[in-house]
Amino acid sequence: MNPMSYDSHPTRLCCLALLPFIIAAMIIGCEDAKDDDLPAEPESPLVVTTDPTPLLVTTNPTQAEAIIFSRTNAIRVARGRPPLELDDGLSEVARAYSQLMLARNFFSHVTPDGKTLSDRFADAQIRFRAIAENLARYEGVFQAIPAAEVVEGWLNSPGHRVNLLDEKGFGFTHIGIGIAIGKSPDSSQPVYYYTQLFWLP
């Protein structure tokens, strides 16, 4: 079993290379939800242990997204939550955000020019009653794209588990998942960005 450190503070990104990071946000209500709707982020990193051999492995980003989708629903159903429906439009929004974080070398729910999650939904002309987002970033050399490990990391982090299991009871019905893969400009190591969106239309 290999220890992995999960941290919800993107400002620690550069000083903890080769370790995965995750952060979570939730916005509820109408389309014009404001930044102060975001929950307080955890004060300290959470260290979890995961099996280094995931249940399913792949080097194909689309297949990795499918693994995240199936693992998310398997975990939800095992805990008495209804499965989510994969939405292609939502996945396009998620994938575009992962690609943006990769291209602009940042890791946050807010873009460098100040756009929030609700702004991204507005730009995509997607109306909502409730939305939430989990993010993850892995850096380093892996034999396959981390996928099942990402879901386990979210599950073992209280802030992310709230979104994944809909513990606040917002009734999310749809999910979108997007992965972007490239090279870190800081270390030249492979880097993986993940965006997981939850949506109640």
Short mmCIF file of C-alpha atoms in Angstrom, two decimals:
data_model
loop_
_atom_site.label_atom_id
_atom_site.label_comp_id
_atom_site.label_asym_id
_atom_site.label_seq_id
_atom_site.Cartn_x
_atom_site.Cartn_y
_atom_site.Cartn_z
CA MET A 1 0.00 0.00 0.00
CA ASN A 2 1.37 3.39 -0.96
CA PRO A 3 0.64 6.57 1.01
CA MET A 4 -0.72 9.46 -1.00
CA SER A 5 -1.17 12.97 0.32
CA TYR A 6 -4.33 14.83 -0.60
CA ASP A 7 -4.43 18.56 -0.01
CA SER A 8 -7.22 21.02 -0.60
CA HIS A 9 -4.90 24.03 -0.72
CA PRO A 10 -3.80 24.78 -4.31
CA THR A 11 -1.16 27.21 -3.01
CA ARG A 12 0.85 24.19 -1.85
CA LEU A 13 0.91 22.76 -5.35
CA CYS A 14 4.43 23.70 -6.34
CA CYS A 15 6.15 22.56 -3.16
CA LEU A 16 4.62 19.09 -3.18
CA ALA A 17 5.55 17.80 -6.63
CA LEU A 18 4.88 14.17 -7.52
CA LEU A 19 1.98 13.95 -5.05
CA PRO A 20 -1.70 14.08 -6.06
CA PHE A 21 -3.86 17.00 -5.01
CA ILE A 22 -7.62 17.34 -4.78
CA ILE A 23 -9.92 20.24 -4.03
CA ALA A 24 -13.68 20.48 -3.89
CA ALA A 25 -16.28 23.18 -4.24
CA MET A 26 -20.02 23.32 -4.11
CA ILE A 27 -22.36 25.97 -5.42
CA ILE A 28 -26.08 25.67 -4.81
CA GLY A 29 -29.14 27.65 -5.75
CA CYS A 30 -29.76 29.58 -8.92
CA GLU A 31 -27.57 30.44 -11.89
CA ASP A 32 -26.16 33.57 -10.26
CA ALA A 33 -24.71 31.80 -7.20
CA LYS A 34 -21.88 33.84 -5.72
CA ASP A 35 -18.40 32.98 -4.51
CA ASP A 36 -19.47 33.12 -0.87
CA ASP A 37 -21.65 30.08 -1.57
CA LEU A 38 -18.46 28.01 -1.60
CA PRO A 39 -17.85 25.98 1.57
CA ALA A 40 -14.83 26.55 3.76
CA GLU A 41 -11.96 24.36 2.63
CA PRO A 42 -10.25 21.92 5.01
CA GLU A 43 -7.50 23.43 7.15
CA SER A 44 -5.03 20.54 6.91
CA PRO A 45 -4.09 17.88 4.36
CA LEU A 46 -5.60 14.44 4.61
CA VAL A 47 -3.27 11.47 4.18
CA VAL A 48 -4.93 8.37 2.80
CA THR A 49 -3.70 4.94 1.76
CA THR A 50 -4.78 3.48 -1.55
CA ASP A 51 -4.06 0.25 -3.36
CA PRO A 52 -1.33 0.98 -5.97
CA THR A 53 -3.03 -1.46 -8.38
CA PRO A 54 -6.38 0.01 -9.44
CA LEU A 55 -9.27 -2.27 -10.30
CA LEU A 56 -9.15 -1.09 -13.90
CA VAL A 57 -6.23 0.51 -15.72
CA THR A 58 -5.87 2.30 -19.03
CA THR A 59 -3.64 4.71 -20.91
CA ASN A 60 -6.63 6.16 -22.80
CA PRO A 61 -8.11 9.37 -21.30
CA THR A 62 -11.64 8.59 -22.51
CA GLN A 63 -11.48 5.15 -20.92
CA ALA A 64 -10.09 6.70 -17.71
CA GLU A 65 -13.09 9.04 -17.61
CA ALA A 66 -15.35 6.00 -18.00
CA ILE A 67 -13.59 4.29 -15.08
CA ILE A 68 -14.14 7.36 -12.89
CA PHE A 69 -17.80 7.40 -13.89
CA SER A 70 -18.35 3.71 -13.15
CA ARG A 71 -16.41 3.81 -9.86
CA THR A 72 -18.34 6.89 -8.74
CA ASN A 73 -21.68 5.22 -9.39
CA ALA A 74 -20.56 1.92 -7.83
CA ILE A 75 -19.59 3.76 -4.64
CA ARG A 76 -22.84 5.74 -4.60
CA VAL A 77 -25.03 2.67 -5.10
CA ALA A 78 -23.11 0.72 -2.44
CA ARG A 79 -23.96 3.52 0.01
CA GLY A 80 -27.63 3.74 -0.91
CA ARG A 81 -27.37 6.70 -3.30
CA PRO A 82 -28.93 6.64 -6.77
CA PRO A 83 -26.57 6.35 -9.76
CA LEU A 84 -25.84 9.48 -11.76
CA GLU A 85 -26.43 9.89 -15.48
CA LEU A 86 -23.36 10.79 -17.55
CA ASP A 87 -24.03 13.97 -19.53
CA ASP A 88 -21.94 14.63 -22.65
CA GLY A 89 -22.40 18.40 -22.50
CA LEU A 90 -21.37 18.47 -18.86
CA SER A 91 -18.33 16.33 -19.66
CA GLU A 92 -17.35 18.81 -22.36
CA VAL A 93 -17.41 21.60 -19.75
CA ALA A 94 -15.37 19.46 -17.35
CA ARG A 95 -12.85 18.49 -20.03
CA ALA A 96 -12.46 22.10 -21.17
CA TYR A 97 -11.71 23.20 -17.61
CA SER A 98 -9.11 20.47 -17.10
CA GLN A 99 -7.49 21.54 -20.37
CA LEU A 100 -7.57 25.20 -19.28
CA MET A 101 -5.85 24.40 -15.97
CA LEU A 102 -3.21 22.43 -17.89
CA ALA A 103 -2.66 25.14 -20.51
CA ARG A 104 -2.46 28.00 -18.00
CA ASN A 105 -0.64 26.06 -15.28
CA PHE A 106 -3.05 26.71 -12.39
CA PHE A 107 -5.12 24.53 -10.07
CA SER A 108 -8.21 26.17 -8.60
CA HIS A 109 -11.99 26.39 -8.91
CA VAL A 110 -11.51 30.01 -10.01
CA THR A 111 -9.60 30.88 -13.18
CA PRO A 112 -6.70 33.37 -13.10
CA ASP A 113 -9.07 35.97 -14.58
CA GLY A 114 -11.68 35.36 -11.88
CA LYS A 115 -14.25 33.08 -13.56
CA THR A 116 -16.08 30.80 -11.14
CA LEU A 117 -17.89 27.50 -11.54
CA SER A 118 -21.22 29.25 -12.00
CA ASP A 119 -19.61 31.48 -14.67
CA ARG A 120 -18.50 28.39 -16.57
CA PHE A 121 -22.03 27.00 -16.51
CA ALA A 122 -23.38 30.35 -17.70
CA ASP A 123 -20.82 30.45 -20.54
CA ALA A 124 -21.95 26.98 -21.61
CA GLN A 125 -25.62 28.12 -21.34
CA ILE A 126 -26.38 25.35 -18.85
CA ARG A 127 -29.06 26.26 -16.31
CA PHE A 128 -28.99 24.61 -12.90
CA ARG A 129 -30.65 24.33 -9.53
CA ALA A 130 -27.53 22.92 -7.87
CA ILE A 131 -23.97 22.23 -9.02
CA ALA A 132 -20.79 20.97 -7.40
CA GLU A 133 -17.24 20.27 -8.51
CA ASN A 134 -14.33 18.05 -7.48
CA LEU A 135 -10.86 18.65 -8.90
CA ALA A 136 -7.69 16.58 -8.80
CA ARG A 137 -4.12 16.91 -10.05
CA TYR A 138 -1.53 14.16 -10.27
CA GLU A 139 2.08 14.73 -11.30
CA GLY A 140 4.65 12.04 -11.97
CA VAL A 141 5.27 8.91 -14.02
CA PHE A 142 2.51 6.31 -13.80
CA GLN A 143 2.14 3.06 -15.71
CA ALA A 144 -1.49 3.99 -16.40
CA ILE A 145 -3.67 7.06 -16.03
CA PRO A 146 -4.70 7.32 -12.36
CA ALA A 147 -8.46 6.84 -12.36
CA ALA A 148 -9.82 4.57 -9.62
CA GLU A 149 -7.26 6.12 -7.25
CA VAL A 150 -8.71 9.57 -7.90
CA VAL A 151 -12.21 8.45 -6.93
CA GLU A 152 -10.90 6.74 -3.78
CA GLY A 153 -9.04 9.94 -2.89
CA TRP A 154 -12.20 12.01 -3.28
CA LEU A 155 -14.13 9.45 -1.21
CA ASN A 156 -11.58 9.62 1.63
CA SER A 157 -11.58 13.44 1.72
CA PRO A 158 -14.58 14.82 3.67
CA GLY A 159 -15.12 17.86 1.44
CA HIS A 160 -15.06 15.81 -1.74
CA ARG A 161 -17.15 12.97 -0.32
CA VAL A 162 -19.95 15.48 0.34
CA ASN A 163 -20.14 16.09 -3.41
CA LEU A 164 -19.55 12.51 -4.52
CA LEU A 165 -22.24 11.08 -2.24
CA ASP A 166 -24.48 14.17 -2.30
CA GLU A 167 -24.41 14.18 1.50
CA LYS A 168 -26.16 17.58 1.62
CA GLY A 169 -29.13 16.08 -0.23
CA PHE A 170 -29.29 18.45 -3.20
CA GLY A 171 -30.48 15.63 -5.43
CA PHE A 172 -27.81 15.70 -8.14
CA THR A 173 -28.91 13.63 -11.13
CA HIS A 174 -26.11 14.12 -13.68
CA ILE A 175 -22.34 14.00 -13.77
CA GLY A 176 -19.64 15.20 -16.16
CA ILE A 177 -16.01 14.09 -16.12
CA GLY A 178 -13.01 15.52 -17.97
CA ILE A 179 -9.30 14.68 -17.93
CA ALA A 180 -6.40 16.60 -19.48
CA ILE A 181 -2.86 15.22 -19.73
CA GLY A 182 0.35 17.06 -20.52
CA LYS A 183 3.77 18.02 -19.18
CA SER A 184 4.32 20.12 -16.08
CA PRO A 185 6.22 23.33 -16.98
CA ASP A 186 7.74 23.25 -13.49
CA SER A 187 9.23 19.75 -13.57
CA SER A 188 8.71 18.40 -17.13
CA GLN A 189 6.96 15.42 -15.51
CA PRO A 190 3.65 14.10 -16.88
CA VAL A 191 0.73 15.90 -15.26
CA TYR A 192 -2.94 14.90 -15.07
CA TYR A 193 -5.85 17.25 -14.36
CA TYR A 194 -9.31 15.98 -13.43
CA THR A 195 -12.64 17.79 -13.22
CA GLN A 196 -15.78 16.07 -11.91
CA LEU A 197 -19.04 18.04 -12.13
CA PHE A 198 -22.34 17.26 -10.41
CA TRP A 199 -25.57 18.81 -11.73
CA LEU A 200 -29.22 19.13 -10.83
CA PRO A 201 -30.95 20.75 -13.85
#
